[in-house]
Amino acid sequence: MTCDRREFLTGTACMGLAAMKGFGGVKTPANGLPAWAEREIEAAARRYEAWKGTDETMAFVYTTDVHSYVIGISDPPNYKDPKMHVPLAIRCADRIGADFSADLGDLEIDIEAKTPESLKRRIDNIVTLYGPGTKRRPCLFCVGNHERCWGVPPVKGKIPVTNRAFGEAFNALSVRAGHKVTLSDDKSWGFYDVPGGKLRAFFLNSSDSDYYGFSTEQLKFVAKGLESLPSGWQVVMLVHYCIEETVGALHGCRHCVCRNAPVLIRMAEDFMWRAKGAEGDVSWDFTKADGLFAGFFCGDSHFSNQGERNFF
C-alpha cells in the first residue's frame, strides 16, 4: 500500500487527536472521548491494520515541536496547551502496539525559564507526561534547538538546557524502566535495537556542537553503529533538524546552517551504496554492510516545502 504525504499526515493526525482516552497520570474528561474521536481513532487504526495486513511490521509514534509556552499541567486537562497532546500520542502508541515512541525536540522547556526552579518545573512537567509511557516502551528524545535556549544568540536571562540535563531527565527514563538503550556519555543521543525486530533506531542531537550541528564524536558514533549493524537489519534515524536543506533551511534564516550535516548525508549515501569514506577525523567502511535505511525522520521545519533526495 502507498499513500501520499497529505494522506499520511491526515491519518496520523487523526490517530493522535483521537487518542487521549485512558492515559494514566493525567485525568481525562469525565465523559470520556467525544463520539467523533472514538470513530476517528478506530478508523485510523483500521487503516493502519489494513496497510500492514499480515506482514511483520514494526511501528513507532513520534511527537515533535510541541512548543508549549504554558507552565503547569491543568486538571482537567486543557487540550489547547500543545504539550497536553503528548498523552494523545502515548495512547496512540498503546492502541497500535508500537515498538517505541519518540519526541524529535523543541518541547519549549526553556521558555520563561529564568530561574533553576522554573526550569526544573518545566522538565518535571514533561517527565510527568512521558514517564508512564516509558514503562511500556522506550521513548527516544532528540534535543531541539529551543532546548539550547530560545533565540540566536540566546536570550539574556533565559536558562539553557544542557545536553546532559536533557539526557538525564528524558532519555534516562527508558533506561530506568529497564529498556536496553545505548546512550552517549551525556545521554543526549544514542540508538535503540528493537528486541526481535531487526531494527536499529538512532536518535541524534542536532545541537550538540552548535545551535545547529553534529559533533565529531557523535558522527563517529553513528559510523560505528552503522558498521556494526547486524546482517539483514534496517535503520531508522530520528533527529530534530532536517539535514536535507531543501526542507531543513528556512528561507531567509541566517543561522539555519547545520554544521556537519553534509557529512551525515554522505555517510547515509555511502551506507546504501556499500562504500567507504572519510571526512576530517571521521571515517567509515560500509563495504560489507547489507542493511537498509527504513527512513530518516526529523522535526524543526514549520512549513511545507517538499523535495527529494535519493539516499537509496
PDB file of C-alpha atoms in Angstrom, residues 23-303:
ATOM      1  CA  PHE A  23      -3.794   7.839  29.825  1.00  0.00           C
ATOM      2  CA  GLY A  24      -2.536   7.130  33.307  1.00  0.00           C
ATOM      3  CA  GLY A  25      -1.242  10.161  35.203  1.00  0.00           C
ATOM      4  CA  VAL A  26      -3.435  12.878  33.671  1.00  0.00           C
ATOM      5  CA  LYS A  27      -7.195  12.933  34.139  1.00  0.00           C
ATOM      6  CA  THR A  28      -9.346  12.765  31.026  1.00  0.00           C
ATOM      7  CA  PRO A  29     -12.782  14.376  30.778  1.00  0.00           C
ATOM      8  CA  ALA A  30     -15.397  12.655  32.947  1.00  0.00           C
ATOM      9  CA  ASN A  31     -17.473  11.806  29.884  1.00  0.00           C
ATOM     10  CA  GLY A  32     -14.526  10.211  28.092  1.00  0.00           C
ATOM     11  CA  LEU A  33     -13.810  10.802  24.422  1.00  0.00           C
ATOM     12  CA  PRO A  34     -16.306  12.559  22.173  1.00  0.00           C
ATOM     13  CA  ALA A  35     -18.048  10.232  19.762  1.00  0.00           C
ATOM     14  CA  TRP A  36     -16.216  11.709  16.764  1.00  0.00           C
ATOM     15  CA  ALA A  37     -12.874  10.960  18.438  1.00  0.00           C
ATOM     16  CA  GLU A  38     -13.839   7.359  19.078  1.00  0.00           C
ATOM     17  CA  ARG A  39     -14.746   6.988  15.424  1.00  0.00           C
ATOM     18  CA  GLU A  40     -11.548   8.618  14.188  1.00  0.00           C
ATOM     19  CA  ILE A  41      -9.176   6.549  16.280  1.00  0.00           C
ATOM     20  CA  GLU A  42     -10.846   3.330  15.231  1.00  0.00           C
ATOM     21  CA  ALA A  43     -10.896   4.393  11.583  1.00  0.00           C
ATOM     22  CA  ALA A  44      -7.209   5.337  11.726  1.00  0.00           C
ATOM     23  CA  ALA A  45      -6.308   2.089  13.484  1.00  0.00           C
ATOM     24  CA  ARG A  46      -8.159   0.106  10.833  1.00  0.00           C
ATOM     25  CA  ARG A  47      -6.300   1.949   8.059  1.00  0.00           C
ATOM     26  CA  TYR A  48      -3.024   1.018   9.715  1.00  0.00           C
ATOM     27  CA  GLU A  49      -4.084  -2.592  10.153  1.00  0.00           C
ATOM     28  CA  ALA A  50      -5.259  -2.778   6.539  1.00  0.00           C
ATOM     29  CA  TRP A  51      -1.963  -1.308   5.351  1.00  0.00           C
ATOM     30  CA  LYS A  52       0.180  -3.845   7.204  1.00  0.00           C
ATOM     31  CA  GLY A  53      -2.108  -6.787   6.535  1.00  0.00           C
ATOM     32  CA  THR A  54      -0.396  -9.992   7.651  1.00  0.00           C
ATOM     33  CA  ASP A  55       3.104  -8.574   7.150  1.00  0.00           C
ATOM     34  CA  GLU A  56       5.515  -8.493  10.046  1.00  0.00           C
ATOM     35  CA  THR A  57       5.845  -4.834  10.922  1.00  0.00           C
ATOM     36  CA  MET A  58       7.440  -2.505  13.446  1.00  0.00           C
ATOM     37  CA  ALA A  59       5.701   0.712  14.418  1.00  0.00           C
ATOM     38  CA  PHE A  60       6.518   3.837  16.375  1.00  0.00           C
ATOM     39  CA  VAL A  61       4.695   7.055  17.172  1.00  0.00           C
ATOM     40  CA  TYR A  62       6.507  10.361  17.498  1.00  0.00           C
ATOM     41  CA  THR A  63       5.784  13.922  18.515  1.00  0.00           C
ATOM     42  CA  THR A  64       7.789  16.962  17.505  1.00  0.00           C
ATOM     43  CA  ASP A  65       7.860  20.723  18.026  1.00  0.00           C
ATOM     44  CA  VAL A  66       5.281  20.760  20.794  1.00  0.00           C
ATOM     45  CA  HIS A  67       6.345  24.338  21.647  1.00  0.00           C
ATOM     46  CA  SER A  68       4.322  24.658  24.820  1.00  0.00           C
ATOM     47  CA  TYR A  69       4.509  28.069  26.462  1.00  0.00           C
ATOM     48  CA  VAL A  70       2.088  27.070  29.232  1.00  0.00           C
ATOM     49  CA  ILE A  71       3.594  26.361  32.640  1.00  0.00           C
ATOM     50  CA  GLY A  72       1.984  23.553  34.610  1.00  0.00           C
ATOM     51  CA  ILE A  73      -0.452  20.749  33.874  1.00  0.00           C
ATOM     52  CA  SER A  74      -4.134  21.616  34.146  1.00  0.00           C
ATOM     53  CA  ASP A  75      -6.693  19.365  35.804  1.00  0.00           C
ATOM     54  CA  PRO A  76      -8.911  18.637  33.964  1.00  0.00           C
ATOM     55  CA  PRO A  77      -6.525  18.791  31.004  1.00  0.00           C
ATOM     56  CA  ASN A  78      -6.570  21.812  28.739  1.00  0.00           C
ATOM     57  CA  TYR A  79      -6.035  20.462  25.246  1.00  0.00           C
ATOM     58  CA  LYS A  80      -5.350  23.958  23.931  1.00  0.00           C
ATOM     59  CA  ASP A  81      -1.964  23.557  25.609  1.00  0.00           C
ATOM     60  CA  PRO A  82       0.177  21.760  22.982  1.00  0.00           C
ATOM     61  CA  LYS A  83       2.032  19.621  25.498  1.00  0.00           C
ATOM     62  CA  MET A  84      -1.269  18.038  26.516  1.00  0.00           C
ATOM     63  CA  HIS A  85      -1.225  16.334  23.114  1.00  0.00           C
ATOM     64  CA  VAL A  86       1.635  14.167  24.399  1.00  0.00           C
ATOM     65  CA  PRO A  87      -0.795  11.809  26.208  1.00  0.00           C
ATOM     66  CA  LEU A  88      -2.690  11.520  22.924  1.00  0.00           C
ATOM     67  CA  ALA A  89       0.417  10.241  21.168  1.00  0.00           C
ATOM     68  CA  ILE A  90       1.169   7.833  24.011  1.00  0.00           C
ATOM     69  CA  ARG A  91      -2.353   6.454  23.881  1.00  0.00           C
ATOM     70  CA  CYS A  92      -1.986   6.158  20.111  1.00  0.00           C
ATOM     71  CA  ALA A  93       1.181   4.095  20.632  1.00  0.00           C
ATOM     72  CA  ASP A  94      -0.723   1.851  23.042  1.00  0.00           C
ATOM     73  CA  ARG A  95      -3.559   1.406  20.574  1.00  0.00           C
ATOM     74  CA  ILE A  96      -1.409   0.201  17.680  1.00  0.00           C
ATOM     75  CA  GLY A  97       1.077  -1.709  19.826  1.00  0.00           C
ATOM     76  CA  ALA A  98       4.040   0.488  18.898  1.00  0.00           C
ATOM     77  CA  ASP A  99       7.563  -0.843  19.485  1.00  0.00           C
ATOM     78  CA  PHE A 100       8.811   2.514  20.728  1.00  0.00           C
ATOM     79  CA  SER A 101       7.886   6.182  20.753  1.00  0.00           C
ATOM     80  CA  ALA A 102       9.946   9.312  20.206  1.00  0.00           C
ATOM     81  CA  ASP A 103       9.997  13.067  20.584  1.00  0.00           C
ATOM     82  CA  LEU A 104      12.028  14.961  17.995  1.00  0.00           C
ATOM     83  CA  GLY A 105      12.675  18.106  20.010  1.00  0.00           C
ATOM     84  CA  ASP A 106      11.534  21.640  20.772  1.00  0.00           C
ATOM     85  CA  LEU A 107       9.408  20.831  23.766  1.00  0.00           C
ATOM     86  CA  GLU A 108       9.974  24.524  24.538  1.00  0.00           C
ATOM     87  CA  ILE A 109      11.037  23.817  28.115  1.00  0.00           C
ATOM     88  CA  ASP A 110      13.404  26.795  28.053  1.00  0.00           C
ATOM     89  CA  ILE A 111      10.750  29.499  27.538  1.00  0.00           C
ATOM     90  CA  GLU A 112      10.309  31.650  30.649  1.00  0.00           C
ATOM     91  CA  ALA A 113      12.869  29.522  32.479  1.00  0.00           C
ATOM     92  CA  LYS A 114      14.615  32.394  34.215  1.00  0.00           C
ATOM     93  CA  THR A 115      15.445  30.522  37.408  1.00  0.00           C
ATOM     94  CA  PRO A 116      16.670  26.982  38.101  1.00  0.00           C
ATOM     95  CA  GLU A 117      13.384  26.342  39.900  1.00  0.00           C
ATOM     96  CA  SER A 118      11.217  27.298  36.913  1.00  0.00           C
ATOM     97  CA  LEU A 119      13.383  25.201  34.591  1.00  0.00           C
ATOM     98  CA  LYS A 120      13.043  22.194  36.902  1.00  0.00           C
ATOM     99  CA  ARG A 121       9.268  22.658  36.949  1.00  0.00           C
ATOM    100  CA  ARG A 122       9.095  22.576  33.164  1.00  0.00           C
ATOM    101  CA  ILE A 123      11.296  19.485  32.985  1.00  0.00           C
ATOM    102  CA  ASP A 124       9.183  17.781  35.655  1.00  0.00           C
ATOM    103  CA  ASN A 125       6.024  18.524  33.636  1.00  0.00           C
ATOM    104  CA  ILE A 126       7.423  16.723  30.601  1.00  0.00           C
ATOM    105  CA  VAL A 127       8.601  13.791  32.713  1.00  0.00           C
ATOM    106  CA  THR A 128       5.083  13.555  34.196  1.00  0.00           C
ATOM    107  CA  LEU A 129       3.566  13.374  30.717  1.00  0.00           C
ATOM    108  CA  TYR A 130       6.026  10.952  29.109  1.00  0.00           C
ATOM    109  CA  GLY A 131       7.070   8.903  32.125  1.00  0.00           C
ATOM    110  CA  PRO A 132       4.190   6.408  32.355  1.00  0.00           C
ATOM    111  CA  GLY A 133       4.526   5.510  28.675  1.00  0.00           C
ATOM    112  CA  THR A 134       8.198   4.550  29.065  1.00  0.00           C
ATOM    113  CA  LYS A 135       7.175   1.691  31.350  1.00  0.00           C
ATOM    114  CA  ARG A 136       5.568   0.005  28.334  1.00  0.00           C
ATOM    115  CA  ARG A 137       8.035   1.015  25.627  1.00  0.00           C
ATOM    116  CA  PRO A 138      11.131   3.232  25.385  1.00  0.00           C
ATOM    117  CA  CYS A 139      10.753   6.851  24.339  1.00  0.00           C
ATOM    118  CA  LEU A 140      13.694   8.269  22.403  1.00  0.00           C
ATOM    119  CA  PHE A 141      14.230  12.014  22.839  1.00  0.00           C
ATOM    120  CA  CYS A 142      16.081  14.258  20.383  1.00  0.00           C
ATOM    121  CA  VAL A 143      17.455  17.619  21.518  1.00  0.00           C
ATOM    122  CA  GLY A 144      15.878  20.569  19.684  1.00  0.00           C
ATOM    123  CA  ASN A 145      17.415  23.989  19.124  1.00  0.00           C
ATOM    124  CA  HIS A 146      14.938  25.543  21.569  1.00  0.00           C
ATOM    125  CA  GLU A 147      16.212  23.288  24.326  1.00  0.00           C
ATOM    126  CA  ARG A 148      19.532  25.066  23.870  1.00  0.00           C
ATOM    127  CA  CYS A 149      17.754  28.325  24.783  1.00  0.00           C
ATOM    128  CA  TRP A 150      15.366  30.276  22.632  1.00  0.00           C
ATOM    129  CA  GLY A 151      16.802  32.849  20.281  1.00  0.00           C
ATOM    130  CA  VAL A 152      20.063  33.419  18.456  1.00  0.00           C
ATOM    131  CA  PRO A 153      22.099  34.480  20.317  1.00  0.00           C
ATOM    132  CA  PRO A 154      20.489  33.004  23.466  1.00  0.00           C
ATOM    133  CA  VAL A 155      18.072  35.405  25.118  1.00  0.00           C
ATOM    134  CA  LYS A 156      19.586  37.184  28.085  1.00  0.00           C
ATOM    135  CA  GLY A 157      18.158  35.932  31.346  1.00  0.00           C
ATOM    136  CA  LYS A 158      16.933  32.589  29.962  1.00  0.00           C
ATOM    137  CA  ILE A 159      18.456  29.361  31.219  1.00  0.00           C
ATOM    138  CA  PRO A 160      19.509  26.894  28.513  1.00  0.00           C
ATOM    139  CA  VAL A 161      19.081  23.160  28.978  1.00  0.00           C
ATOM    140  CA  THR A 162      22.438  21.422  28.780  1.00  0.00           C
ATOM    141  CA  ASN A 163      22.769  18.228  26.792  1.00  0.00           C
ATOM    142  CA  ARG A 164      23.487  16.290  29.975  1.00  0.00           C
ATOM    143  CA  ALA A 165      20.500  17.753  31.836  1.00  0.00           C
ATOM    144  CA  PHE A 166      18.273  16.910  28.849  1.00  0.00           C
ATOM    145  CA  GLY A 167      19.584  13.372  28.529  1.00  0.00           C
ATOM    146  CA  GLU A 168      19.433  12.559  32.218  1.00  0.00           C
ATOM    147  CA  ALA A 169      15.901  13.976  32.517  1.00  0.00           C
ATOM    148  CA  PHE A 170      14.413  12.312  29.438  1.00  0.00           C
ATOM    149  CA  ASN A 171      16.443   9.554  27.759  1.00  0.00           C
ATOM    150  CA  ALA A 172      17.366   8.086  31.133  1.00  0.00           C
ATOM    151  CA  LEU A 173      13.637   7.450  31.697  1.00  0.00           C
ATOM    152  CA  SER A 174      13.725   4.485  29.336  1.00  0.00           C
ATOM    153  CA  VAL A 175      16.906   3.076  30.855  1.00  0.00           C
ATOM    154  CA  ARG A 176      15.447   3.299  34.360  1.00  0.00           C
ATOM    155  CA  ALA A 177      12.361   1.491  33.049  1.00  0.00           C
ATOM    156  CA  GLY A 178      14.594  -1.428  32.050  1.00  0.00           C
ATOM    157  CA  HIS A 179      14.858  -0.865  28.286  1.00  0.00           C
ATOM    158  CA  LYS A 180      18.255  -1.560  26.710  1.00  0.00           C
ATOM    159  CA  VAL A 181      19.011   1.771  25.077  1.00  0.00           C
ATOM    160  CA  THR A 182      22.588   2.599  24.067  1.00  0.00           C
ATOM    161  CA  LEU A 183      23.366   6.174  25.134  1.00  0.00           C
ATOM    162  CA  SER A 184      26.205   8.670  24.772  1.00  0.00           C
ATOM    163  CA  ASP A 185      28.023   9.780  27.922  1.00  0.00           C
ATOM    164  CA  ASP A 186      25.671  12.740  28.334  1.00  0.00           C
ATOM    165  CA  LYS A 187      22.651  10.628  27.293  1.00  0.00           C
ATOM    166  CA  SER A 188      21.555  13.167  24.657  1.00  0.00           C
ATOM    167  CA  TRP A 189      21.918  10.761  21.712  1.00  0.00           C
ATOM    168  CA  GLY A 190      22.174   7.051  21.047  1.00  0.00           C
ATOM    169  CA  PHE A 191      20.342   4.147  19.457  1.00  0.00           C
ATOM    170  CA  TYR A 192      17.787   1.504  20.339  1.00  0.00           C
ATOM    171  CA  ASP A 193      17.680  -2.032  18.944  1.00  0.00           C
ATOM    172  CA  VAL A 194      14.081  -3.231  18.807  1.00  0.00           C
ATOM    173  CA  PRO A 195      14.025  -6.637  20.562  1.00  0.00           C
ATOM    174  CA  GLY A 196      13.463  -9.313  17.948  1.00  0.00           C
ATOM    175  CA  GLY A 197      12.665  -6.663  15.382  1.00  0.00           C
ATOM    176  CA  LYS A 198      15.868  -6.351  13.323  1.00  0.00           C
ATOM    177  CA  LEU A 199      15.649  -2.548  13.541  1.00  0.00           C
ATOM    178  CA  ARG A 200      18.168  -0.061  14.956  1.00  0.00           C
ATOM    179  CA  ALA A 201      16.696   3.366  15.687  1.00  0.00           C
ATOM    180  CA  PHE A 202      19.246   6.162  16.046  1.00  0.00           C
ATOM    181  CA  PHE A 203      18.128   9.291  17.894  1.00  0.00           C
ATOM    182  CA  LEU A 204      20.554  12.130  17.277  1.00  0.00           C
ATOM    183  CA  ASN A 205      21.336  15.526  18.762  1.00  0.00           C
ATOM    184  CA  SER A 206      21.461  18.155  16.015  1.00  0.00           C
ATOM    185  CA  SER A 207      22.540  20.830  18.514  1.00  0.00           C
ATOM    186  CA  ASP A 208      25.399  19.097  20.304  1.00  0.00           C
ATOM    187  CA  SER A 209      28.176  21.220  18.826  1.00  0.00           C
ATOM    188  CA  ASP A 210      26.426  24.414  17.806  1.00  0.00           C
ATOM    189  CA  TYR A 211      22.928  25.907  17.681  1.00  0.00           C
ATOM    190  CA  TYR A 212      22.575  23.511  14.747  1.00  0.00           C
ATOM    191  CA  GLY A 213      25.357  20.984  14.363  1.00  0.00           C
ATOM    192  CA  PHE A 214      26.695  17.468  14.934  1.00  0.00           C
ATOM    193  CA  SER A 215      29.912  16.934  16.866  1.00  0.00           C
ATOM    194  CA  THR A 216      32.719  14.768  15.531  1.00  0.00           C
ATOM    195  CA  GLU A 217      32.178  12.416  18.473  1.00  0.00           C
ATOM    196  CA  GLN A 218      28.535  11.896  17.527  1.00  0.00           C
ATOM    197  CA  LEU A 219      29.375  11.281  13.864  1.00  0.00           C
ATOM    198  CA  LYS A 220      31.920   8.646  14.867  1.00  0.00           C
ATOM    199  CA  PHE A 221      29.231   7.000  16.995  1.00  0.00           C
ATOM    200  CA  VAL A 222      26.839   6.878  14.024  1.00  0.00           C
ATOM    201  CA  ALA A 223      29.540   5.455  11.742  1.00  0.00           C
ATOM    202  CA  LYS A 224      30.386   2.735  14.257  1.00  0.00           C
ATOM    203  CA  GLY A 225      26.693   1.993  14.819  1.00  0.00           C
ATOM    204  CA  LEU A 226      26.120   1.533  11.090  1.00  0.00           C
ATOM    205  CA  GLU A 227      29.258  -0.578  10.648  1.00  0.00           C
ATOM    206  CA  SER A 228      28.181  -2.875  13.492  1.00  0.00           C
ATOM    207  CA  LEU A 229      24.587  -3.250  12.279  1.00  0.00           C
ATOM    208  CA  PRO A 230      23.694  -6.969  12.298  1.00  0.00           C
ATOM    209  CA  SER A 231      23.156  -8.628   8.939  1.00  0.00           C
ATOM    210  CA  GLY A 232      19.732  -8.053   7.412  1.00  0.00           C
ATOM    211  CA  TRP A 233      18.739  -5.259   9.813  1.00  0.00           C
ATOM    212  CA  GLN A 234      17.171  -1.928   8.940  1.00  0.00           C
ATOM    213  CA  VAL A 235      17.935   1.573  10.196  1.00  0.00           C
ATOM    214  CA  VAL A 236      15.744   4.477  11.241  1.00  0.00           C
ATOM    215  CA  MET A 237      17.279   7.842  12.084  1.00  0.00           C
ATOM    216  CA  LEU A 238      15.465  10.386  14.243  1.00  0.00           C
ATOM    217  CA  VAL A 239      16.716  13.954  14.573  1.00  0.00           C
ATOM    218  CA  HIS A 240      15.367  17.433  15.175  1.00  0.00           C
ATOM    219  CA  TYR A 241      16.991  19.412  12.354  1.00  0.00           C
ATOM    220  CA  CYS A 242      16.378  18.166   8.828  1.00  0.00           C
ATOM    221  CA  ILE A 243      19.781  17.612   7.241  1.00  0.00           C
ATOM    222  CA  GLU A 244      18.341  17.941   3.719  1.00  0.00           C
ATOM    223  CA  GLU A 245      18.470  21.702   3.157  1.00  0.00           C
ATOM    224  CA  THR A 246      15.523  21.852   0.756  1.00  0.00           C
ATOM    225  CA  VAL A 247      13.231  21.464   3.752  1.00  0.00           C
ATOM    226  CA  GLY A 248      15.733  21.945   6.553  1.00  0.00           C
ATOM    227  CA  ALA A 249      16.746  25.568   5.999  1.00  0.00           C
ATOM    228  CA  LEU A 250      14.011  28.167   6.452  1.00  0.00           C
ATOM    229  CA  HIS A 251      14.108  30.789   3.698  1.00  0.00           C
ATOM    230  CA  GLY A 252      15.962  33.892   4.869  1.00  0.00           C
ATOM    231  CA  CYS A 253      17.202  32.244   8.063  1.00  0.00           C
ATOM    232  CA  ARG A 254      20.832  33.275   8.503  1.00  0.00           C
ATOM    233  CA  HIS A 255      21.599  30.779  11.279  1.00  0.00           C
ATOM    234  CA  CYS A 256      19.813  27.778   9.692  1.00  0.00           C
ATOM    235  CA  VAL A 257      23.052  26.033   8.746  1.00  0.00           C
ATOM    236  CA  CYS A 258      23.695  22.699  10.396  1.00  0.00           C
ATOM    237  CA  ARG A 259      27.375  22.023  10.956  1.00  0.00           C
ATOM    238  CA  ASN A 260      28.496  18.611   9.671  1.00  0.00           C
ATOM    239  CA  ALA A 261      25.081  17.832   8.149  1.00  0.00           C
ATOM    240  CA  PRO A 262      26.748  17.132   4.754  1.00  0.00           C
ATOM    241  CA  VAL A 263      28.955  14.544   6.481  1.00  0.00           C
ATOM    242  CA  LEU A 264      25.906  12.721   7.819  1.00  0.00           C
ATOM    243  CA  ILE A 265      24.282  12.821   4.373  1.00  0.00           C
ATOM    244  CA  ARG A 266      27.390  11.404   2.732  1.00  0.00           C
ATOM    245  CA  MET A 267      27.571   8.694   5.392  1.00  0.00           C
ATOM    246  CA  ALA A 268      23.953   7.710   4.729  1.00  0.00           C
ATOM    247  CA  GLU A 269      24.568   7.582   0.973  1.00  0.00           C
ATOM    248  CA  ASP A 270      27.731   5.509   1.390  1.00  0.00           C
ATOM    249  CA  PHE A 271      25.862   3.101   3.653  1.00  0.00           C
ATOM    250  CA  MET A 272      23.298   2.491   0.947  1.00  0.00           C
ATOM    251  CA  TRP A 273      25.930   2.193  -1.788  1.00  0.00           C
ATOM    252  CA  ARG A 274      28.177  -0.103   0.313  1.00  0.00           C
ATOM    253  CA  ALA A 275      31.049   2.340   0.091  1.00  0.00           C
ATOM    254  CA  LYS A 276      33.687   3.659   2.444  1.00  0.00           C
ATOM    255  CA  GLY A 277      34.713   7.241   3.030  1.00  0.00           C
ATOM    256  CA  ALA A 278      36.126   9.843   5.373  1.00  0.00           C
ATOM    257  CA  GLU A 279      35.589  13.464   6.300  1.00  0.00           C
ATOM    258  CA  GLY A 280      38.093  15.079   8.638  1.00  0.00           C
ATOM    259  CA  ASP A 281      38.535  12.865  11.693  1.00  0.00           C
ATOM    260  CA  VAL A 282      35.505  10.726  10.844  1.00  0.00           C
ATOM    261  CA  SER A 283      35.858   7.625   8.664  1.00  0.00           C
ATOM    262  CA  TRP A 284      33.611   4.704   7.819  1.00  0.00           C
ATOM    263  CA  ASP A 285      33.638   1.463   5.845  1.00  0.00           C
ATOM    264  CA  PHE A 286      30.314   0.015   4.734  1.00  0.00           C
ATOM    265  CA  THR A 287      31.689  -2.271   2.028  1.00  0.00           C
ATOM    266  CA  LYS A 288      30.457  -5.324   3.965  1.00  0.00           C
ATOM    267  CA  ALA A 289      27.140  -3.836   5.075  1.00  0.00           C
ATOM    268  CA  ASP A 290      23.874  -5.418   3.973  1.00  0.00           C
ATOM    269  CA  GLY A 291      21.368  -3.384   5.981  1.00  0.00           C
ATOM    270  CA  LEU A 292      18.798  -0.916   4.667  1.00  0.00           C
ATOM    271  CA  PHE A 293      17.588   2.560   5.587  1.00  0.00           C
ATOM    272  CA  ALA A 294      13.915   2.374   6.521  1.00  0.00           C
ATOM    273  CA  GLY A 295      13.597   6.131   6.965  1.00  0.00           C
ATOM    274  CA  PHE A 296      15.006   9.421   8.214  1.00  0.00           C
ATOM    275  CA  PHE A 297      12.553  11.361  10.395  1.00  0.00           C
ATOM    276  CA  CYS A 298      13.033  14.955  11.504  1.00  0.00           C
ATOM    277  CA  GLY A 299      11.239  17.873  13.103  1.00  0.00           C
ATOM    278  CA  ASP A 300      12.072  21.591  13.218  1.00  0.00           C
ATOM    279  CA  SER A 301      10.663  22.640   9.808  1.00  0.00           C
ATOM    280  CA  HIS A 302       7.394  24.514  10.401  1.00  0.00           C
ATOM    281  CA  PHE A 303       6.480  24.908   6.754  1.00  0.00           C
TER     282      PHE A 303
END
